[in-house]
mmCIF file of C-alpha atoms and ligand atoms in Angstrom:
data_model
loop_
_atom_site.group_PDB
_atom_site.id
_atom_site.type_symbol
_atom_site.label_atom_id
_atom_site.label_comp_id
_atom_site.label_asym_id
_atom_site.label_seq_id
_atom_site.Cartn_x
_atom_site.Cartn_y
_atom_site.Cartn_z
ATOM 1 C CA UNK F 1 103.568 87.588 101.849
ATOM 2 C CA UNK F 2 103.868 91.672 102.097
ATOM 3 C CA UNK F 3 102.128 92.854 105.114
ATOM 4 C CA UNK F 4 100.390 95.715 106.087
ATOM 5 C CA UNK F 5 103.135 98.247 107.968
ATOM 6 C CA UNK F 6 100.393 101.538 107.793
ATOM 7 C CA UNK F 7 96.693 101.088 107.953
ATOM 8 C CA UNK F 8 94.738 104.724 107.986
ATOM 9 C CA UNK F 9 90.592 103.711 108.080
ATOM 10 C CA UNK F 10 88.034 106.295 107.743
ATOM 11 C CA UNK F 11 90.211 109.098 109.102
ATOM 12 C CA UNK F 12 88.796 112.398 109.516
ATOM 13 C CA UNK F 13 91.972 115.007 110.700
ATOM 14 C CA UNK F 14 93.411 118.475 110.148
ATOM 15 C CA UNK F 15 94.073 121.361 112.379
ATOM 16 C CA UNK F 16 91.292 123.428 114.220
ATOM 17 C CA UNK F 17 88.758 121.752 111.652
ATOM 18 C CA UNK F 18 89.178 118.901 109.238
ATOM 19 C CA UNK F 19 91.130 118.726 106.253
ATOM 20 C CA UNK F 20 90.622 115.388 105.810
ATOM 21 C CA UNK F 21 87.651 113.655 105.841
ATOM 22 C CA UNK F 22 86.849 109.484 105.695
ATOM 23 C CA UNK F 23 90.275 108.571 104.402
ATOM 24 C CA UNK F 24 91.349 104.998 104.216
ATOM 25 C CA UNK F 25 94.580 103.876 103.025
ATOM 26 C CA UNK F 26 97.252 101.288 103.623
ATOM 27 C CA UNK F 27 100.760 100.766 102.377
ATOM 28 C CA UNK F 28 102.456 97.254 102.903
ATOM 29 C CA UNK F 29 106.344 96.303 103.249
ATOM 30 C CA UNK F 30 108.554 96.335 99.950
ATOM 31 C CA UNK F 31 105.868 98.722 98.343
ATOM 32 C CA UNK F 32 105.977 102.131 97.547
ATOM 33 C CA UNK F 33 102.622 104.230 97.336
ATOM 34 C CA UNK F 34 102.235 107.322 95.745
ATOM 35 C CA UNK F 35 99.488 110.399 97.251
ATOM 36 C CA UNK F 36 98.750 112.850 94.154
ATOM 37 C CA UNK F 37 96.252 115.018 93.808
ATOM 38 C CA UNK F 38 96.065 119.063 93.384
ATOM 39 C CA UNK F 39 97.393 121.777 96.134
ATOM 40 C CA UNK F 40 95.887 121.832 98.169
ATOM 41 C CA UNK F 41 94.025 118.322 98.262
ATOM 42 C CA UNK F 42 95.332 117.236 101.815
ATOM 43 C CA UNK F 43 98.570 115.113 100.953
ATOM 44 C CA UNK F 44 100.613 117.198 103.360
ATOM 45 C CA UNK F 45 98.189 117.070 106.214
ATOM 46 C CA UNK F 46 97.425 113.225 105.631
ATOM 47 C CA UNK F 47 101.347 112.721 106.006
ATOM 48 C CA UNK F 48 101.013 115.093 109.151
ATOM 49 C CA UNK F 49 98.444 112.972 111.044
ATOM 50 C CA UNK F 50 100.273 109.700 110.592
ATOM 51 C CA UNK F 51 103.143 111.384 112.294
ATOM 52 C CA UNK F 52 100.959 112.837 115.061
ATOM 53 C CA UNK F 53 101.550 116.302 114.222
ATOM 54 C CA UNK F 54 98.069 116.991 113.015
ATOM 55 C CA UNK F 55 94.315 116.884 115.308
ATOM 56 C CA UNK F 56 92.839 113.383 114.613
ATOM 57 C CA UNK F 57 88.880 113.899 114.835
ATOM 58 C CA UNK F 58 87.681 110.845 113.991
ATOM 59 C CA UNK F 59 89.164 106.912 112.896
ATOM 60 C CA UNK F 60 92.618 105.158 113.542
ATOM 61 C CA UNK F 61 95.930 104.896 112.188
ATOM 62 C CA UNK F 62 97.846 101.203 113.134
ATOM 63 C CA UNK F 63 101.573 101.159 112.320
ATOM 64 C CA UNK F 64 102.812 97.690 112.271
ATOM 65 C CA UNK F 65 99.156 96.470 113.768
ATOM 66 C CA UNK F 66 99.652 99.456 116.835
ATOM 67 C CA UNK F 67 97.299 102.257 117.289
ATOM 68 C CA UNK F 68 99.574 104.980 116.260
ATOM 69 C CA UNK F 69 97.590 107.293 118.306
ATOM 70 C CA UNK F 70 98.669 106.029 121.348
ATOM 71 C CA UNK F 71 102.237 105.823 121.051
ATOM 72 C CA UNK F 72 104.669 108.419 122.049
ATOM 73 C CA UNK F 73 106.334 110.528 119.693
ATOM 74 C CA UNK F 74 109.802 108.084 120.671
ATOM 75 C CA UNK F 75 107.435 105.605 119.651
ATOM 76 C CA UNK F 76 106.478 106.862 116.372
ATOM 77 C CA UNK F 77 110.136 107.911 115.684
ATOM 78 C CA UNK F 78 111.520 104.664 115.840
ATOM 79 C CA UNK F 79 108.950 103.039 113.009
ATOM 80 C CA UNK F 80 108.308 106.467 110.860
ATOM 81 C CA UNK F 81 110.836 108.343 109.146
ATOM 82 C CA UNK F 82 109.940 111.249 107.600
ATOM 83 C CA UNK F 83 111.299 113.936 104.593
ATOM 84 C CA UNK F 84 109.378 117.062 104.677
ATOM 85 C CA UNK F 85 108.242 119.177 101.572
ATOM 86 C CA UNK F 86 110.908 121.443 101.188
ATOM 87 C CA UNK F 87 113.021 120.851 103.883
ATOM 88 C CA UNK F 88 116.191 123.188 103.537
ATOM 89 C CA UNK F 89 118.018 123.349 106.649
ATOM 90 C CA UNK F 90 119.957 127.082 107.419
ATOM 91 C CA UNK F 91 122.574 126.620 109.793
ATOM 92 C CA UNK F 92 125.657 124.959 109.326
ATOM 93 C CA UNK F 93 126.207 121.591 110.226
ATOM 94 C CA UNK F 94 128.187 119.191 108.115
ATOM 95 C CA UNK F 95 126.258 116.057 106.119
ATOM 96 C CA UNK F 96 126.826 113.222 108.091
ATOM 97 C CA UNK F 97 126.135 114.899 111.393
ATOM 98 C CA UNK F 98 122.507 115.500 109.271
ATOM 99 C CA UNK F 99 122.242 112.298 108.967
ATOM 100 C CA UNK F 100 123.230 110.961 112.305
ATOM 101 C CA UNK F 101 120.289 113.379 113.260
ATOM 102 C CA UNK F 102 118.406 110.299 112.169
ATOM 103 C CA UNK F 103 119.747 108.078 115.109
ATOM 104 C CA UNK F 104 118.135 110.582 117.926
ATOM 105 C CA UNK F 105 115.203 108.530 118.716
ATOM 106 C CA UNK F 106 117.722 105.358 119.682
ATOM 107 C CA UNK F 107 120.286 108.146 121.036
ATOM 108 C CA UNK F 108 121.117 108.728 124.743
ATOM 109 C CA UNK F 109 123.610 111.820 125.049
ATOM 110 C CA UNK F 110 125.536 110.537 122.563
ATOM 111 C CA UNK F 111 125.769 108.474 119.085
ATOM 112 C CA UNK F 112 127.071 104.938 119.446
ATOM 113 C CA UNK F 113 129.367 103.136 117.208
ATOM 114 C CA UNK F 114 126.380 101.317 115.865
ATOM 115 C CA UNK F 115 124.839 105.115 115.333
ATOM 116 C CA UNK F 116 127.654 106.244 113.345
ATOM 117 C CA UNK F 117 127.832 102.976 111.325
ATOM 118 C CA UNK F 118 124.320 103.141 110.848
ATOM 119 C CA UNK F 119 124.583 106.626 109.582
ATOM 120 C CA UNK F 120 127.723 105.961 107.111
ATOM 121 C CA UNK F 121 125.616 103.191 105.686
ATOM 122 C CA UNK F 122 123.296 105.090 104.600
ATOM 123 C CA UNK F 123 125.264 107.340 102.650
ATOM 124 C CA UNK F 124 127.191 104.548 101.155
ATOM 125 C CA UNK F 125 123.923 103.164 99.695
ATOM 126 C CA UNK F 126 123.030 106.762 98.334
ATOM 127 C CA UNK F 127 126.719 106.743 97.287
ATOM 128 C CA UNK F 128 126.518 110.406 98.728
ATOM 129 C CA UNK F 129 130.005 109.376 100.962
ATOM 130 C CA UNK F 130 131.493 112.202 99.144
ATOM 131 C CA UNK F 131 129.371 114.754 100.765
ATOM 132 C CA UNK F 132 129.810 113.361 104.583
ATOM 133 C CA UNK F 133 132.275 117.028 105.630
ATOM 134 C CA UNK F 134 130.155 119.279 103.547
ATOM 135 C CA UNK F 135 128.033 121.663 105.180
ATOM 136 C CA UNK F 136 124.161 121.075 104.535
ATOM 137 C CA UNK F 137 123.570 124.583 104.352
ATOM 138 C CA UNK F 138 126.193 125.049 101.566
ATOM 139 C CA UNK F 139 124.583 122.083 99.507
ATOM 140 C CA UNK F 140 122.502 122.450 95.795
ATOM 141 C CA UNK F 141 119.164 121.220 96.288
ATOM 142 C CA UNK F 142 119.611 117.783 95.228
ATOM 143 C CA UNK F 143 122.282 116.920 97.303
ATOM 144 C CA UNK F 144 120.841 118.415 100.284
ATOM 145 C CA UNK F 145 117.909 116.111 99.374
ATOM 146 C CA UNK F 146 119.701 112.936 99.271
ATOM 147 C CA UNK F 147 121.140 114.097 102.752
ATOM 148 C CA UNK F 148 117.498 114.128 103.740
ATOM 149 C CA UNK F 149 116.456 110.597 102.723
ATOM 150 C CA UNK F 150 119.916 109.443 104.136
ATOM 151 C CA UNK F 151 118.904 110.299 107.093
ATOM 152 C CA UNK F 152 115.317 108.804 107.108
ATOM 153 C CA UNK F 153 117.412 105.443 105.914
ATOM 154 C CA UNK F 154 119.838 106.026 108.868
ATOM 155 C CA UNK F 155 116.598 106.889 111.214
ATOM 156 C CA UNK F 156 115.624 103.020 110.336
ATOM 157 C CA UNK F 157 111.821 101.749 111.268
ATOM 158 C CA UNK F 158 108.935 100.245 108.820
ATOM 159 C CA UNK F 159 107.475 103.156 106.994
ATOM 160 C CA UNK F 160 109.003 106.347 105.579
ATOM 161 C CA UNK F 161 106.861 109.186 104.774
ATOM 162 C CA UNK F 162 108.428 111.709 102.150
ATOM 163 C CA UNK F 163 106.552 114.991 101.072
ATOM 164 C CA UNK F 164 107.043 115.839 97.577
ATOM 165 C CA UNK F 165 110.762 114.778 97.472
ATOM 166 C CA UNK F 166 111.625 115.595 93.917
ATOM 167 C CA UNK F 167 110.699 118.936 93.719
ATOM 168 C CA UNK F 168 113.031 121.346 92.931
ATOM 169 C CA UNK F 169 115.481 118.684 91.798
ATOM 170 C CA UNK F 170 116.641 118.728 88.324
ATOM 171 C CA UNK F 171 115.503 115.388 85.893
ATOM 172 C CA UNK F 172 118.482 113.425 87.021
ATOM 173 C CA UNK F 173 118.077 113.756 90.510
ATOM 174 C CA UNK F 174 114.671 113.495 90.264
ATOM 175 C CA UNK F 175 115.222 109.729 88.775
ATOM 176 C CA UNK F 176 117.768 109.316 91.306
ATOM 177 C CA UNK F 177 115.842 109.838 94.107
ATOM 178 C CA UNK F 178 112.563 107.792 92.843
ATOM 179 C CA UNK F 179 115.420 104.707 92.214
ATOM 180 C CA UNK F 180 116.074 105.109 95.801
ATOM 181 C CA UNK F 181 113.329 105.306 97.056
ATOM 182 C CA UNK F 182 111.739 102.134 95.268
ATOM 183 C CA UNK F 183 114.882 100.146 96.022
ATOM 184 C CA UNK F 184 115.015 100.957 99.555
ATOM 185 C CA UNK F 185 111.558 99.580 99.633
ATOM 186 C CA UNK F 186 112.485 96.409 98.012
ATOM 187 C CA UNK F 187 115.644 95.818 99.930
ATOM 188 C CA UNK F 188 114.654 96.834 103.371
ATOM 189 C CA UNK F 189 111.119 95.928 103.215
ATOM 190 C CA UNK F 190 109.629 98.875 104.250
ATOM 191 C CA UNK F 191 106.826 100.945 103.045
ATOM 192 C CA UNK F 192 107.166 103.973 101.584
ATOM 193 C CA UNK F 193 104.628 106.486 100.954
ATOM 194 C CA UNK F 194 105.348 109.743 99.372
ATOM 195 C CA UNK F 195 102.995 112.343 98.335
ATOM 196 C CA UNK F 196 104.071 113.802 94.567
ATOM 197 C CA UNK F 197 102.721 115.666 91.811
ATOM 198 C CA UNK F 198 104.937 114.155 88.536
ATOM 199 C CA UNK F 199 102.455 111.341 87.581
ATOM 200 C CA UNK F 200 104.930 110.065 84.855
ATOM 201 C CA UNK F 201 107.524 109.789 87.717
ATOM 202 C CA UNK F 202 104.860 108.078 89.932
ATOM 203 C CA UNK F 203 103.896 106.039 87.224
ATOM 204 C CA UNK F 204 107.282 104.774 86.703
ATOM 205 C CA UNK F 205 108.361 104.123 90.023
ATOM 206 C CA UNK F 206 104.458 103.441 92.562
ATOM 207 C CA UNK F 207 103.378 100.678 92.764
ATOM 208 C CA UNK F 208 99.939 102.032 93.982
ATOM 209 C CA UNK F 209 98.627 105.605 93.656
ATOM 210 C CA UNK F 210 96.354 107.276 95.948
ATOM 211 C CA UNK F 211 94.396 109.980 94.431
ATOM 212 C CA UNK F 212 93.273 113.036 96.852
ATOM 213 C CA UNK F 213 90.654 115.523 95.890
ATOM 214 C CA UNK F 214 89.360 117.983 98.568
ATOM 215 C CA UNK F 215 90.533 116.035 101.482
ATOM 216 C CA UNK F 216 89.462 112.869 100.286
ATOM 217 C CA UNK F 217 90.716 109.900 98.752
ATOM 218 C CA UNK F 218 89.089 109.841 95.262
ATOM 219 C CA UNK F 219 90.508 106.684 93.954
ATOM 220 C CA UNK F 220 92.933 103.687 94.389
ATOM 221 C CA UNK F 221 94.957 103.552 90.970
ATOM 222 C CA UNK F 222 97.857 100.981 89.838
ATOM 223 C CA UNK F 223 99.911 102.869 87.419
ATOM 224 C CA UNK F 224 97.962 100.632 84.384
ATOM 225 C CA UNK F 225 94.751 102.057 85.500
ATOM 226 C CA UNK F 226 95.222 105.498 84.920
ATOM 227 C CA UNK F 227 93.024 107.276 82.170
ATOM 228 C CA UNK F 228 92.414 110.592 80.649
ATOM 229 C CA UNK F 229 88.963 110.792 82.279
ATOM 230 C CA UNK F 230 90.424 110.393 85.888
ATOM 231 C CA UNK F 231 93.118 112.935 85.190
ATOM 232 C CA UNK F 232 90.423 115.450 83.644
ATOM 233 C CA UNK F 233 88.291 114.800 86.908
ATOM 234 C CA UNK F 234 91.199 115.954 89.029
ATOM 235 C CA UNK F 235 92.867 118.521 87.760
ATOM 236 C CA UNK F 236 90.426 119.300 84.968
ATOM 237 C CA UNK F 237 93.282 119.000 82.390
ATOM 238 C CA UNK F 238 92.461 117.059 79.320
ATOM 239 C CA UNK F 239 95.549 114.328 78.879
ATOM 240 C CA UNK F 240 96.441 111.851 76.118
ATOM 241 C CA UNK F 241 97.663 108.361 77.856
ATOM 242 C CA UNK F 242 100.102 106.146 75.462
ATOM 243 C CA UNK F 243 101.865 103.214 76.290
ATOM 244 C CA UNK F 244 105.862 102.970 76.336
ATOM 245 C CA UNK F 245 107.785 100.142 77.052
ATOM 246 C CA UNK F 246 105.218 98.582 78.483
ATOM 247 C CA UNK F 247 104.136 101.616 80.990
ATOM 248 C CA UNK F 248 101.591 104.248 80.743
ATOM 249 C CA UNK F 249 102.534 107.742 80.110
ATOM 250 C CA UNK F 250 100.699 110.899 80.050
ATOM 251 C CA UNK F 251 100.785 113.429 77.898
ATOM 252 C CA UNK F 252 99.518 117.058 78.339
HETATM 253 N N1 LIG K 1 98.794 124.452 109.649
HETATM 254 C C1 LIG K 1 97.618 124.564 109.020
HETATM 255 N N2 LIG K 1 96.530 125.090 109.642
HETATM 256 C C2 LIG K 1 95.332 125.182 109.026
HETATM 257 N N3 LIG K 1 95.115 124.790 107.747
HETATM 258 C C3 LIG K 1 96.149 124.275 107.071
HETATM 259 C C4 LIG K 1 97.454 124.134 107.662
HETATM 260 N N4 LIG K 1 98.285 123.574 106.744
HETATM 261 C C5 LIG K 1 97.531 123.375 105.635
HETATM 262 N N5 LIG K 1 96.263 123.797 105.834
HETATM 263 C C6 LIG K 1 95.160 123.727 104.865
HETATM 264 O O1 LIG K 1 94.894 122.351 104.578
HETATM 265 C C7 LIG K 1 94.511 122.194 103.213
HETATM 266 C C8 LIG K 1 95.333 121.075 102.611
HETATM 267 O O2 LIG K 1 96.696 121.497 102.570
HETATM 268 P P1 LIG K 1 97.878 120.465 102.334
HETATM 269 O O3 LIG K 1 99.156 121.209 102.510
HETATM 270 O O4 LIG K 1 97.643 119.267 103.152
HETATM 271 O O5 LIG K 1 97.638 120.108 100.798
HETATM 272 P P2 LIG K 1 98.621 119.391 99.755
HETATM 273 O O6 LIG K 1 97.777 118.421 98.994
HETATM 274 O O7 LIG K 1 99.817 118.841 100.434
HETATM 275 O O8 LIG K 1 99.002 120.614 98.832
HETATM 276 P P3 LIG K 1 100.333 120.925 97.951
HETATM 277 O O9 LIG K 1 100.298 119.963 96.788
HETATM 278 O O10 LIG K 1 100.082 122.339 97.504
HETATM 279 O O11 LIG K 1 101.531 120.765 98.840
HETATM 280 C C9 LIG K 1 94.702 123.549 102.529
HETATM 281 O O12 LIG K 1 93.446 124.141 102.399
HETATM 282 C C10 LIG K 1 95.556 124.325 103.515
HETATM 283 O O13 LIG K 1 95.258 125.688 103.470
#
């Protein structure tokens, strides 16, 4: 039986004044949940104030059953992972030491051989091996990005929180990346939660879809639920919705 790993109830947060307001969500082990909504609706600031980087005003946020607002940022490093929105990192260091960045929060001065094993792992399961002496800074876009979620895998825990991971990635990596993502969830029983804006991608790969709209969670959608008139209520676009293979897909 899946599990709750995040539960967010009627959580008001943002920076000097709320962004959010009354938001309740969960995501449980083996599933992964996508936030959509336009810019602007609060995806990015939700994300934030899971991790504790964001002002909490009001309700709680339990990771694995623990208030996440009382745990140390150690704490919350060792169950979250995180890939920010457009993460591109300037200076030179090579791949794997990126993803060995993952290890810090189980890190004393240095990596152990479990740290390094860890972090070769996770390449492997990317298949992104290749890339380990390659300097991150000196990477295209999409391989810089699978760096990224290589080290979230290497960084371990029960939840990993990505922020708009395909963008910018061309259509294969962009398939790639969702395959990855949904079998990491599978095989490793975490949750993942990943804010996105490419509902045919999230309706290919979510299980569940969280749908933001000024701050606030609009509506709780699996991918066979979604309709024109929920699409035309969010980002005021009318939409056809057909059926392929057995899926939904929208068309503009
Ligand atoms: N550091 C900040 N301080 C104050 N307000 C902020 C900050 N970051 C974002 N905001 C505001 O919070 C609101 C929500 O922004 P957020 O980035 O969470 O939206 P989003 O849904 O992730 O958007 P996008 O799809 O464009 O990435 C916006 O009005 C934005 O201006």
């Amino acid at each position: 039986m899946s599990n709750d790993v995040l539960e967010v109830r009627n959580l008001t947060c943002g920076y000097e004044r709320p962004i959010i307001r009354d938001v309740s969500i969960n995501a449980k082990d083996g599933e992964l949940v996508a936030l959509m909504g336009p810019n602007g609706a609060g995806k990015s600031t939700l994300i934030r104030c899971i991790l504790g980087m964001a002002k909490v005003f009001k309700g709680f946020i339990r990771i694995n059953g623990r208030d996440a607002l009382r745990m140390s940022r150690r704490e919350i490093a060792r169950l979250v992972s995180y890939v920010p929105q457009n993460y591109v990192v300037t200076y030179p260091i090579e791949a794997f030491h990126a993803v060995l960045l993952g290890r810090l929060p189980y890190m004393g001065l240095r990596p152990s051989k479990f740290d390094v094993d860890v972090a070769i792992n996770a390449m492997r399961r990317l298949g992104i091996e290749y890339l380990a002496n390659k300097m991150i800074n000196r990477l295209s876009g999409g391989e810089a990005q699978l760096v990224h979620i290589a080290r979230a895998i290497a960084q371990g825990g029960v939840l990993m929180l990505l922020d708009e991971p395909t963008s910018n990635l061309d259509l294969k990596h962009q398939v790639m990346v969702m395959e990855v993502l949904s079998r990491i969830a599978r095989e490793d029983g975490i949750a993942v939660l990943t804010a996105m804006h490419d509902i045919n991608l999230a309706l290919k790969y979510a299980d569940r879809i969280y749908v933001m709209h000024n701050g606030r969670v609009i509506a709780e959608l699996s991918p066979g639920d979604v309709s024109p008139s929920i699409i035309e209520e969010v980002y005021g676009v009318k939409t056809t919705v057909i059926e392929h293979n057995g899926r939904p897909v929208v068309i503009v």
